[in-house]
Amino acid sequence: MSDVTVSQTQQALKKSKLQIALRKPGFVIGAIIIGLSAMLAIAPGVFAPYDPNLISYLEVKQPPSWAHPFGTDMLGRDSLSRVIWAYTVNMQMAILATVFAMSFGVFVGALVGYYRGIADQIFGRLVDAIITFPFLVLVIAVVAVLGPGLVNMYIAISVVGWVYYARLTRAEVIAQMGNDYASAGVVMGYSDRRIIFRHLLPNAITPVIVYWMTDMALAILLGSSLGYLGLGAQPPQAEWGVLIAEGRNFITTAWWLSLMPGIAIVITGLGFSLIGDGLADLLRPRT
Amino acid sequence: MIEQKLLEIENLSTTFSRGGMALPAVRDVSFSVGKGEVLGLVGESGSGKSVTLRSVLGLSKRYGDVTGSVKWCGTDISGFSERKMRQVRGCEIAMIFQEPMTSLNPLLTVGLQITETLSAHTKLNGAERRKRAIEMLDMVGIPSAAERLGDYPHQFSGGMRQRVMIAIALAAHPKLLLADEPTTALDVTIQAQILDLIMLLAKEMDMGVVLVTHDLGVVAQTCRNVAVMYAGRIVEQGAVRQVLKSPHHPYTVGLMRSVPQDVPPRTQLYSVPGTPPSLENLPAGCAFAPRCQNTSSNCKIERPMLVNTDAGRKLACFNPVQALQGELA
Amino acid sequence: MTSTVMEIKDLALEFKVSRSIVDVIRRRPGKVVRALNGVSLHMEKGETLGVVGESGCGKSTLARCIVRLYEPNRGKIKFRNQDIFAADFRNDRSYNKRVQMMFQDPYSSLNPRMTAGQIITEALSVHEMRPPAEIPARMAELLDLVRLSQDAAEKLPHEFSGGQRQRIAIARALAVEPEVLIADELVSALDVSVQAQVVNLLLELQERLNLTIMFVAHDLRLVRHVSNRVAVIYLGRIVEIGDSESLFSNPAHPYSQALLSAAPSVDPDDTSGAIRLEGELPSPLNVPPGCAFHVRCPYKTENCTRDIPVLRLIENMGEVACHNAEEIAKNA
């Protein structure tokens, strides 16, 4: 009978991790924001009231109203529909601008962290060189070489961004190697590949994933900035940075044009950050 | 005339709570310490021995619920405010911790850390404080004490750091020293030096000592009285010689016999089966019953109280172990 | 007839301490920690060799060299006459099957994200100890061997107590059916009552599986209990090595004597702990010249500060590295 109670408490303990995360209002709000954003990104046509590219010279620069909650732009297009259609591009940025950087960075970071030696020395110098430049300036330099456009922008952000993942992973892997389970793997005669990817990485990955969430928010910001500067998405593509840029000339007469996409950026960014915080608790192994 | 006890603790209980569950870390602990007396508090990890010490000093209040009375020189200090408590701590009761590495402030020189205590608890002026600090370091056996006042903790080895801790603790001439596993992190040859030092100081300054340890050898060699704790309660208490030579509680017996001393080499050691219960899941009756070989039917239902037996000894067991002489040391 | 399983000759290992920028500018030479300073010993089939010493003496370094976690700067380790650091053998993983190790800290030696069952199964399948179909049964057998219940297989390390974790570590080591087990402070982190359980298990397994064990520990009573022979290490050198019972009942080296008398007896009337050493273990960054122990030794003579004593066989005793062992024995 006592065995039953023991297993019940353990059940309770296992469950409580998710419960603790769900009890944090931040995590719940973040999850809701990102869930809704994902829906908008996947099926913007379902939610947008108008065609985002439908030009109507009769309804130019109308302030927010019931018919057009976010107003209309200088070509009479519905701002709400354009902000919603922009979700596809901007959420895509969050993923495409980070996922390659993360995979490559984690891979390199794990290897240099595990093997150290000369490769690690070179890596260290490389990191020093890259992080002394402001991120945005470096990305702009790469885009300038490759030429503007979304794909080139993803390449530029990935080329610079992997370094941050690699640095973080390297530090975590080195910290994990201080644990005897890593030594035990060597003594057991396991291959380096198994020790790195089966033992060290699963324990080192939590802060990387948390950082990834923040980085997705940053990627949206960065992508919009480049769109604003004309280096990322190109008009008439609906993209928040592009939308803000379009509204720039009318900021005193049609403030909603720049404000609404700005709010979308802030809310989505907040969503990723909140999820990141909650994940940190959820993924931490118990000891 | 009855000698006034320094510290008298009655029915001290400390309860922590975690995730809505109440964890009874210490339950109904009572003991007293007189001048120059060294009391050992023995138990395994999680038995509540360290929490008991912290509760005495009011350090557990912030994290849990403490009840019972703690009398210091006849005055109940359990209800003292944090400010009044601070006067008692350090000045009259001092405490040293297990980890000499982390209980010193790494950014302050050792001299400063001693004089800090002195300025908080004495009326000495700067020059006198310095003189006293050198005296203290000298007393705890740190060579060329005057020159080392300006050194930082990392410049001392583990044993030397523990000496510095003791010097800081004793700087204000406390009447009672609470020592929480002071030698566990140290090597045996250094442990012997530190224990000798504590014993010597207790004798010279007529200071009471409560020594928390898991090492029965340390208790046997240094303490006059001993209390054995299991799962938050004292299960056996009395003079060291009596308790260790003829333990009555099956747990004490188990602890004594697990020590590989005077047993034929490479034979099976006596071992207590199972593991200590978790505080979340304490058995209904005697907490030791699931691991005990002397259980009767009432052990699982009813909890034995700690009662006086012979010659000032106390025991909490329905089926005490009687004759073991000859088998034990 | 006994056979030598492991032979260690003149093993030395230095760790370089990284120099600070000030050291580099001032062209101060880099410091080295002399963790091992010429250790020679051998292990016979089926015996337990105890290795004792204080923290920082090099006993764990020695253990880690044997399982190739560290590579020595000098000296050889031969396992069944095979140099384990030879160019054609150093990456041979079959060695890991034959010599296994258990670690001190039960909280860090198991991967916190793998269940006990996965940990043991991994060892079995990587080394193909059994055909895949038989692996679950073998895993169950190993859990049984270390007295863990079968439902332990599904649990993560944090659900076990320290003693249970060390049992899992033992099961993992035994999964590859080794000949030699290196136990580095296996029970030091455990409570006394649990220590006895694990030590009993180890002794029983040794008997049953005819294991050769190196038992590294700082607790002399435990080492005395489990060992056939014992080596006492001080600052990276063996100062005395010999038969366990004679070494403990009649230690020859002044350091062994001090170490023994420092261990507090559980008998309150036994106050024989009379020898108190002066001072502390010198830093391995700065090993004293001559006999490294001379700065703390009550019997030191002039040549102790000059000449390094070598291990030599002394009548009625084991091998001792002390210039004055005979005189000390005579006067005792």
PDB file of C-alpha atoms in Angstrom, chain B residues 65-297:
ATOM      1  CA  ASP B  65       7.809  27.860  11.000  1.00  0.00           C
ATOM      2  CA  VAL B  66       9.675  27.499  14.308  1.00  0.00           C
ATOM      3  CA  THR B  67       7.923  26.636  17.560  1.00  0.00           C
ATOM      4  CA  GLY B  68       9.084  25.681  21.052  1.00  0.00           C
ATOM      5  CA  SER B  69      11.221  27.533  23.519  1.00  0.00           C
ATOM      6  CA  VAL B  70      14.891  28.444  23.324  1.00  0.00           C
ATOM      7  CA  LYS B  71      16.206  29.741  26.608  1.00  0.00           C
ATOM      8  CA  TRP B  72      19.504  31.572  26.675  1.00  0.00           C
ATOM      9  CA  CYS B  73      20.848  31.974  30.220  1.00  0.00           C
ATOM     10  CA  GLY B  74      17.294  31.656  31.497  1.00  0.00           C
ATOM     11  CA  THR B  75      15.692  34.111  29.056  1.00  0.00           C
ATOM     12  CA  ASP B  76      13.429  32.860  26.305  1.00  0.00           C
ATOM     13  CA  ILE B  77      14.923  34.195  23.071  1.00  0.00           C
ATOM     14  CA  SER B  78      12.649  32.357  20.651  1.00  0.00           C
ATOM     15  CA  GLY B  79      10.381  35.392  20.327  1.00  0.00           C
ATOM     16  CA  PHE B  80      13.213  37.900  20.008  1.00  0.00           C
ATOM     17  CA  SER B  81      13.097  40.409  17.195  1.00  0.00           C
ATOM     18  CA  GLU B  82      15.738  40.191  14.509  1.00  0.00           C
ATOM     19  CA  ARG B  83      17.533  43.196  16.031  1.00  0.00           C
ATOM     20  CA  LYS B  84      17.700  41.774  19.525  1.00  0.00           C
ATOM     21  CA  MET B  85      18.714  38.425  18.094  1.00  0.00           C
ATOM     22  CA  ARG B  86      21.662  40.043  16.367  1.00  0.00           C
ATOM     23  CA  GLN B  87      23.045  41.028  19.762  1.00  0.00           C
ATOM     24  CA  VAL B  88      22.911  37.422  20.890  1.00  0.00           C
ATOM     25  CA  ARG B  89      24.347  36.065  17.677  1.00  0.00           C
ATOM     26  CA  GLY B  90      28.060  36.530  17.317  1.00  0.00           C
ATOM     27  CA  CYS B  91      28.446  38.144  20.704  1.00  0.00           C
ATOM     28  CA  GLU B  92      27.189  35.501  23.072  1.00  0.00           C
ATOM     29  CA  ILE B  93      26.505  32.606  20.708  1.00  0.00           C
ATOM     30  CA  ALA B  94      28.812  32.069  17.763  1.00  0.00           C
ATOM     31  CA  MET B  95      28.465  29.654  14.900  1.00  0.00           C
ATOM     32  CA  ILE B  96      30.893  28.032  12.472  1.00  0.00           C
ATOM     33  CA  PHE B  97      29.844  26.274   9.309  1.00  0.00           C
ATOM     34  CA  GLN B  98      30.941  23.253   7.338  1.00  0.00           C
ATOM     35  CA  GLU B  99      32.332  25.002   4.301  1.00  0.00           C
ATOM     36  CA  PRO B 100      35.318  27.160   5.174  1.00  0.00           C
ATOM     37  CA  MET B 101      35.550  28.097   1.503  1.00  0.00           C
ATOM     38  CA  THR B 102      32.207  29.821   1.230  1.00  0.00           C
ATOM     39  CA  SER B 103      31.529  31.174   4.690  1.00  0.00           C
ATOM     40  CA  LEU B 104      34.247  33.815   4.522  1.00  0.00           C
ATOM     41  CA  ASN B 105      33.751  36.892   2.386  1.00  0.00           C
ATOM     42  CA  PRO B 106      36.298  36.536  -0.417  1.00  0.00           C
ATOM     43  CA  LEU B 107      36.531  40.283  -0.991  1.00  0.00           C
ATOM     44  CA  LEU B 108      37.523  41.312   2.523  1.00  0.00           C
ATOM     45  CA  THR B 109      40.820  40.712   4.244  1.00  0.00           C
ATOM     46  CA  VAL B 110      40.815  38.296   7.112  1.00  0.00           C
ATOM     47  CA  GLY B 111      41.868  41.058   9.515  1.00  0.00           C
ATOM     48  CA  LEU B 112      38.914  43.181   8.490  1.00  0.00           C
ATOM     49  CA  GLN B 113      36.498  40.288   8.957  1.00  0.00           C
ATOM     50  CA  ILE B 114      37.692  39.753  12.523  1.00  0.00           C
ATOM     51  CA  THR B 115      37.722  43.418  13.504  1.00  0.00           C
ATOM     52  CA  GLU B 116      34.257  43.765  11.979  1.00  0.00           C
ATOM     53  CA  THR B 117      32.889  41.282  14.497  1.00  0.00           C
ATOM     54  CA  LEU B 118      34.751  43.044  17.284  1.00  0.00           C
ATOM     55  CA  SER B 119      33.396  46.470  16.418  1.00  0.00           C
ATOM     56  CA  ALA B 120      29.875  45.081  16.274  1.00  0.00           C
ATOM     57  CA  HIS B 121      30.016  43.411  19.653  1.00  0.00           C
ATOM     58  CA  THR B 122      32.709  45.122  21.769  1.00  0.00           C
ATOM     59  CA  LYS B 123      33.678  48.648  22.698  1.00  0.00           C
ATOM     60  CA  LEU B 124      37.332  48.278  21.731  1.00  0.00           C
ATOM     61  CA  ASN B 125      38.971  51.023  19.701  1.00  0.00           C
ATOM     62  CA  GLY B 126      40.797  50.497  16.411  1.00  0.00           C
ATOM     63  CA  ALA B 127      44.236  49.731  17.790  1.00  0.00           C
ATOM     64  CA  GLU B 128      42.842  47.417  20.444  1.00  0.00           C
ATOM     65  CA  ARG B 129      40.749  45.611  17.849  1.00  0.00           C
ATOM     66  CA  ARG B 130      43.800  45.021  15.727  1.00  0.00           C
ATOM     67  CA  LYS B 131      45.737  43.745  18.694  1.00  0.00           C
ATOM     68  CA  ARG B 132      42.887  41.437  19.584  1.00  0.00           C
ATOM     69  CA  ALA B 133      42.607  40.165  16.000  1.00  0.00           C
ATOM     70  CA  ILE B 134      46.288  39.220  16.042  1.00  0.00           C
ATOM     71  CA  GLU B 135      45.789  37.528  19.403  1.00  0.00           C
ATOM     72  CA  MET B 136      42.883  35.513  18.019  1.00  0.00           C
ATOM     73  CA  LEU B 137      44.740  34.362  14.906  1.00  0.00           C
ATOM     74  CA  ASP B 138      47.660  33.468  17.114  1.00  0.00           C
ATOM     75  CA  MET B 139      45.446  31.503  19.445  1.00  0.00           C
ATOM     76  CA  VAL B 140      43.957  29.406  16.659  1.00  0.00           C
ATOM     77  CA  GLY B 141      47.469  28.576  15.510  1.00  0.00           C
ATOM     78  CA  ILE B 142      48.031  30.669  12.409  1.00  0.00           C
ATOM     79  CA  PRO B 143      51.761  31.306  12.088  1.00  0.00           C
ATOM     80  CA  SER B 144      53.005  34.912  11.815  1.00  0.00           C
ATOM     81  CA  ALA B 145      49.507  36.202  12.541  1.00  0.00           C
ATOM     82  CA  ALA B 146      50.359  39.904  12.367  1.00  0.00           C
ATOM     83  CA  GLU B 147      51.505  39.632   8.776  1.00  0.00           C
ATOM     84  CA  ARG B 148      48.524  37.607   7.669  1.00  0.00           C
ATOM     85  CA  LEU B 149      45.890  40.133   8.805  1.00  0.00           C
ATOM     86  CA  GLY B 150      46.045  41.753   5.391  1.00  0.00           C
ATOM     87  CA  ASP B 151      45.599  38.482   3.497  1.00  0.00           C
ATOM     88  CA  TYR B 152      42.441  37.451   1.698  1.00  0.00           C
ATOM     89  CA  PRO B 153      40.650  34.140   2.345  1.00  0.00           C
ATOM     90  CA  HIS B 154      41.885  32.554  -0.887  1.00  0.00           C
ATOM     91  CA  GLN B 155      45.439  32.918   0.354  1.00  0.00           C
ATOM     92  CA  PHE B 156      44.724  30.421   3.118  1.00  0.00           C
ATOM     93  CA  SER B 157      44.408  26.646   2.794  1.00  0.00           C
ATOM     94  CA  GLY B 158      41.195  24.826   3.798  1.00  0.00           C
ATOM     95  CA  GLY B 159      42.356  24.017   7.311  1.00  0.00           C
ATOM     96  CA  MET B 160      43.724  27.515   7.830  1.00  0.00           C
ATOM     97  CA  ARG B 161      40.454  29.016   6.622  1.00  0.00           C
ATOM     98  CA  GLN B 162      38.534  26.954   9.144  1.00  0.00           C
ATOM     99  CA  ARG B 163      40.899  28.294  11.808  1.00  0.00           C
ATOM    100  CA  VAL B 164      40.174  31.811  10.610  1.00  0.00           C
ATOM    101  CA  MET B 165      36.451  31.040  10.873  1.00  0.00           C
ATOM    102  CA  ILE B 166      36.971  29.886  14.425  1.00  0.00           C
ATOM    103  CA  ALA B 167      39.011  33.001  15.186  1.00  0.00           C
ATOM    104  CA  ILE B 168      36.184  35.183  13.879  1.00  0.00           C
ATOM    105  CA  ALA B 169      33.588  33.200  15.794  1.00  0.00           C
ATOM    106  CA  LEU B 170      35.520  33.410  19.031  1.00  0.00           C
ATOM    107  CA  ALA B 171      36.721  36.996  18.704  1.00  0.00           C
ATOM    108  CA  ALA B 172      33.917  38.383  20.845  1.00  0.00           C
ATOM    109  CA  HIS B 173      34.426  35.690  23.501  1.00  0.00           C
ATOM    110  CA  PRO B 174      31.103  33.900  23.018  1.00  0.00           C
ATOM    111  CA  LYS B 175      29.781  31.744  25.793  1.00  0.00           C
ATOM    112  CA  LEU B 176      28.506  29.141  23.371  1.00  0.00           C
ATOM    113  CA  LEU B 177      29.853  27.855  20.087  1.00  0.00           C
ATOM    114  CA  LEU B 178      27.575  26.138  17.581  1.00  0.00           C
ATOM    115  CA  ALA B 179      29.721  24.114  15.185  1.00  0.00           C
ATOM    116  CA  ASP B 180      28.005  22.649  12.136  1.00  0.00           C
ATOM    117  CA  GLU B 181      30.216  19.863  10.756  1.00  0.00           C
ATOM    118  CA  PRO B 182      33.324  22.017  11.257  1.00  0.00           C
ATOM    119  CA  THR B 183      35.731  19.320  10.075  1.00  0.00           C
ATOM    120  CA  THR B 184      33.786  17.392   7.447  1.00  0.00           C
ATOM    121  CA  ALA B 185      35.435  19.174   4.538  1.00  0.00           C
ATOM    122  CA  LEU B 186      38.916  18.730   5.991  1.00  0.00           C
ATOM    123  CA  ASP B 187      41.478  15.943   5.871  1.00  0.00           C
ATOM    124  CA  VAL B 188      41.890  13.698   8.892  1.00  0.00           C
ATOM    125  CA  THR B 189      45.205  15.095  10.024  1.00  0.00           C
ATOM    126  CA  ILE B 190      43.797  18.620   9.836  1.00  0.00           C
ATOM    127  CA  GLN B 191      40.514  17.489  11.416  1.00  0.00           C
ATOM    128  CA  ALA B 192      42.435  16.264  14.436  1.00  0.00           C
ATOM    129  CA  GLN B 193      44.132  19.656  14.796  1.00  0.00           C
ATOM    130  CA  ILE B 194      40.874  21.606  14.539  1.00  0.00           C
ATOM    131  CA  LEU B 195      39.028  19.368  17.008  1.00  0.00           C
ATOM    132  CA  ASP B 196      41.896  19.634  19.475  1.00  0.00           C
ATOM    133  CA  LEU B 197      41.705  23.395  19.095  1.00  0.00           C
ATOM    134  CA  ILE B 198      37.962  23.535  19.757  1.00  0.00           C
ATOM    135  CA  MET B 199      38.340  21.291  22.802  1.00  0.00           C
ATOM    136  CA  LEU B 200      41.186  23.362  24.173  1.00  0.00           C
ATOM    137  CA  LEU B 201      39.290  26.614  23.731  1.00  0.00           C
ATOM    138  CA  ALA B 202      36.163  25.164  25.333  1.00  0.00           C
ATOM    139  CA  LYS B 203      38.221  24.237  28.337  1.00  0.00           C
ATOM    140  CA  GLU B 204      40.186  27.474  28.615  1.00  0.00           C
ATOM    141  CA  MET B 205      37.290  29.829  28.014  1.00  0.00           C
ATOM    142  CA  ASP B 206      34.712  27.663  29.790  1.00  0.00           C
ATOM    143  CA  MET B 207      32.668  27.798  26.628  1.00  0.00           C
ATOM    144  CA  GLY B 208      29.766  25.507  25.785  1.00  0.00           C
ATOM    145  CA  VAL B 209      29.903  23.747  22.423  1.00  0.00           C
ATOM    146  CA  VAL B 210      27.246  22.053  20.316  1.00  0.00           C
ATOM    147  CA  LEU B 211      29.025  19.963  17.718  1.00  0.00           C
ATOM    148  CA  VAL B 212      26.946  18.729  14.804  1.00  0.00           C
ATOM    149  CA  THR B 213      28.551  15.815  12.991  1.00  0.00           C
ATOM    150  CA  HIS B 214      27.816  12.546  11.247  1.00  0.00           C
ATOM    151  CA  ASP B 215      31.076  10.987  12.423  1.00  0.00           C
ATOM    152  CA  LEU B 216      30.691   8.874  15.549  1.00  0.00           C
ATOM    153  CA  GLY B 217      34.456   8.846  15.963  1.00  0.00           C
ATOM    154  CA  VAL B 218      34.481  12.622  16.309  1.00  0.00           C
ATOM    155  CA  VAL B 219      31.748  12.401  18.940  1.00  0.00           C
ATOM    156  CA  ALA B 220      33.521   9.656  20.848  1.00  0.00           C
ATOM    157  CA  GLN B 221      36.739  11.632  21.005  1.00  0.00           C
ATOM    158  CA  THR B 222      35.400  15.086  21.803  1.00  0.00           C
ATOM    159  CA  CYS B 223      31.952  15.166  23.406  1.00  0.00           C
ATOM    160  CA  ARG B 224      30.688  14.640  26.908  1.00  0.00           C
ATOM    161  CA  ASN B 225      27.050  14.172  25.926  1.00  0.00           C
ATOM    162  CA  VAL B 226      25.434  13.108  22.727  1.00  0.00           C
ATOM    163  CA  ALA B 227      22.001  13.257  21.103  1.00  0.00           C
ATOM    164  CA  VAL B 228      21.286  10.958  18.157  1.00  0.00           C
ATOM    165  CA  MET B 229      18.804  12.317  15.642  1.00  0.00           C
ATOM    166  CA  TYR B 230      16.748  10.434  13.081  1.00  0.00           C
ATOM    167  CA  ALA B 231      14.166  11.956  10.732  1.00  0.00           C
ATOM    168  CA  GLY B 232      13.951  15.198  12.718  1.00  0.00           C
ATOM    169  CA  ARG B 233      13.683  13.716  16.200  1.00  0.00           C
ATOM    170  CA  ILE B 234      16.114  12.835  18.940  1.00  0.00           C
ATOM    171  CA  VAL B 235      15.936   9.067  19.348  1.00  0.00           C
ATOM    172  CA  GLU B 236      18.594   8.575  21.996  1.00  0.00           C
ATOM    173  CA  GLN B 237      20.393  10.928  24.320  1.00  0.00           C
ATOM    174  CA  GLY B 238      22.863  10.636  27.163  1.00  0.00           C
ATOM    175  CA  ALA B 239      26.484  10.608  28.196  1.00  0.00           C
ATOM    176  CA  VAL B 240      28.799   9.687  25.319  1.00  0.00           C
ATOM    177  CA  ARG B 241      30.456   6.803  27.107  1.00  0.00           C
ATOM    178  CA  GLN B 242      27.146   5.166  27.952  1.00  0.00           C
ATOM    179  CA  VAL B 243      25.413   5.765  24.651  1.00  0.00           C
ATOM    180  CA  LEU B 244      28.282   4.618  22.459  1.00  0.00           C
ATOM    181  CA  LYS B 245      29.305   1.719  24.671  1.00  0.00           C
ATOM    182  CA  SER B 246      25.834   0.332  25.135  1.00  0.00           C
ATOM    183  CA  PRO B 247      23.416   1.904  22.712  1.00  0.00           C
ATOM    184  CA  HIS B 248      19.768   1.022  23.269  1.00  0.00           C
ATOM    185  CA  HIS B 249      18.100   2.419  20.173  1.00  0.00           C
ATOM    186  CA  PRO B 250      18.323   0.081  17.178  1.00  0.00           C
ATOM    187  CA  TYR B 251      19.328   3.028  14.993  1.00  0.00           C
ATOM    188  CA  THR B 252      22.258   3.963  17.236  1.00  0.00           C
ATOM    189  CA  VAL B 253      23.230   0.314  17.278  1.00  0.00           C
ATOM    190  CA  GLY B 254      23.098   0.250  13.491  1.00  0.00           C
ATOM    191  CA  LEU B 255      25.241   3.353  13.184  1.00  0.00           C
ATOM    192  CA  MET B 256      27.818   2.008  15.618  1.00  0.00           C
ATOM    193  CA  ARG B 257      28.030  -1.355  13.944  1.00  0.00           C
ATOM    194  CA  SER B 258      28.259   0.084  10.417  1.00  0.00           C
ATOM    195  CA  VAL B 259      31.611   1.585  11.344  1.00  0.00           C
ATOM    196  CA  PRO B 260      34.285  -0.845  10.198  1.00  0.00           C
ATOM    197  CA  GLN B 261      36.272  -0.817  13.400  1.00  0.00           C
ATOM    198  CA  ASP B 262      37.312  -4.015  15.157  1.00  0.00           C
ATOM    199  CA  VAL B 263      35.543  -6.223  12.641  1.00  0.00           C
ATOM    200  CA  PRO B 264      37.416  -8.912  10.708  1.00  0.00           C
ATOM    201  CA  PRO B 265      38.574  -7.398   7.429  1.00  0.00           C
ATOM    202  CA  ARG B 266      36.733  -8.179   4.205  1.00  0.00           C
ATOM    203  CA  THR B 267      33.727  -9.616   5.996  1.00  0.00           C
ATOM    204  CA  GLN B 268      30.223  -8.297   5.503  1.00  0.00           C
ATOM    205  CA  LEU B 269      29.654  -5.174   7.567  1.00  0.00           C
ATOM    206  CA  TYR B 270      26.557  -4.786   9.640  1.00  0.00           C
ATOM    207  CA  SER B 271      24.291  -2.490   7.671  1.00  0.00           C
ATOM    208  CA  VAL B 272      20.967  -0.850   8.290  1.00  0.00           C
ATOM    209  CA  PRO B 273      18.718  -1.929   5.436  1.00  0.00           C
ATOM    210  CA  GLY B 274      16.880   0.684   3.387  1.00  0.00           C
ATOM    211  CA  THR B 275      17.348   4.421   3.337  1.00  0.00           C
ATOM    212  CA  PRO B 276      16.202   7.242   5.629  1.00  0.00           C
ATOM    213  CA  PRO B 277      12.587   8.274   4.940  1.00  0.00           C
ATOM    214  CA  SER B 278      11.918  11.484   3.080  1.00  0.00           C
ATOM    215  CA  LEU B 279      10.319  14.211   5.152  1.00  0.00           C
ATOM    216  CA  GLU B 280       7.386  14.343   2.766  1.00  0.00           C
ATOM    217  CA  ASN B 281       6.555  10.764   3.503  1.00  0.00           C
ATOM    218  CA  LEU B 282       7.239  10.007   7.135  1.00  0.00           C
ATOM    219  CA  PRO B 283       5.853   6.696   8.431  1.00  0.00           C
ATOM    220  CA  ALA B 284       2.919   6.946  10.810  1.00  0.00           C
ATOM    221  CA  GLY B 285       4.555   5.271  13.786  1.00  0.00           C
ATOM    222  CA  CYS B 286       8.232   5.226  14.640  1.00  0.00           C
ATOM    223  CA  ALA B 287      10.148   6.760  11.712  1.00  0.00           C
ATOM    224  CA  PHE B 288      12.787   4.045  11.986  1.00  0.00           C
ATOM    225  CA  ALA B 289      10.311   1.138  12.001  1.00  0.00           C
ATOM    226  CA  PRO B 290      10.599   0.318   8.261  1.00  0.00           C
ATOM    227  CA  ARG B 291      14.360  -0.239   8.659  1.00  0.00           C
ATOM    228  CA  CYS B 292      14.269  -1.752  12.123  1.00  0.00           C
ATOM    229  CA  GLN B 293      14.789  -5.423  12.920  1.00  0.00           C
ATOM    230  CA  ASN B 294      13.271  -5.204  16.397  1.00  0.00           C
ATOM    231  CA  THR B 295       9.793  -4.052  15.464  1.00  0.00           C
ATOM    232  CA  SER B 296       6.669  -5.077  17.270  1.00  0.00           C
ATOM    233  CA  SER B 297       3.153  -4.413  16.054  1.00  0.00           C
TER     234      SER B 297
END
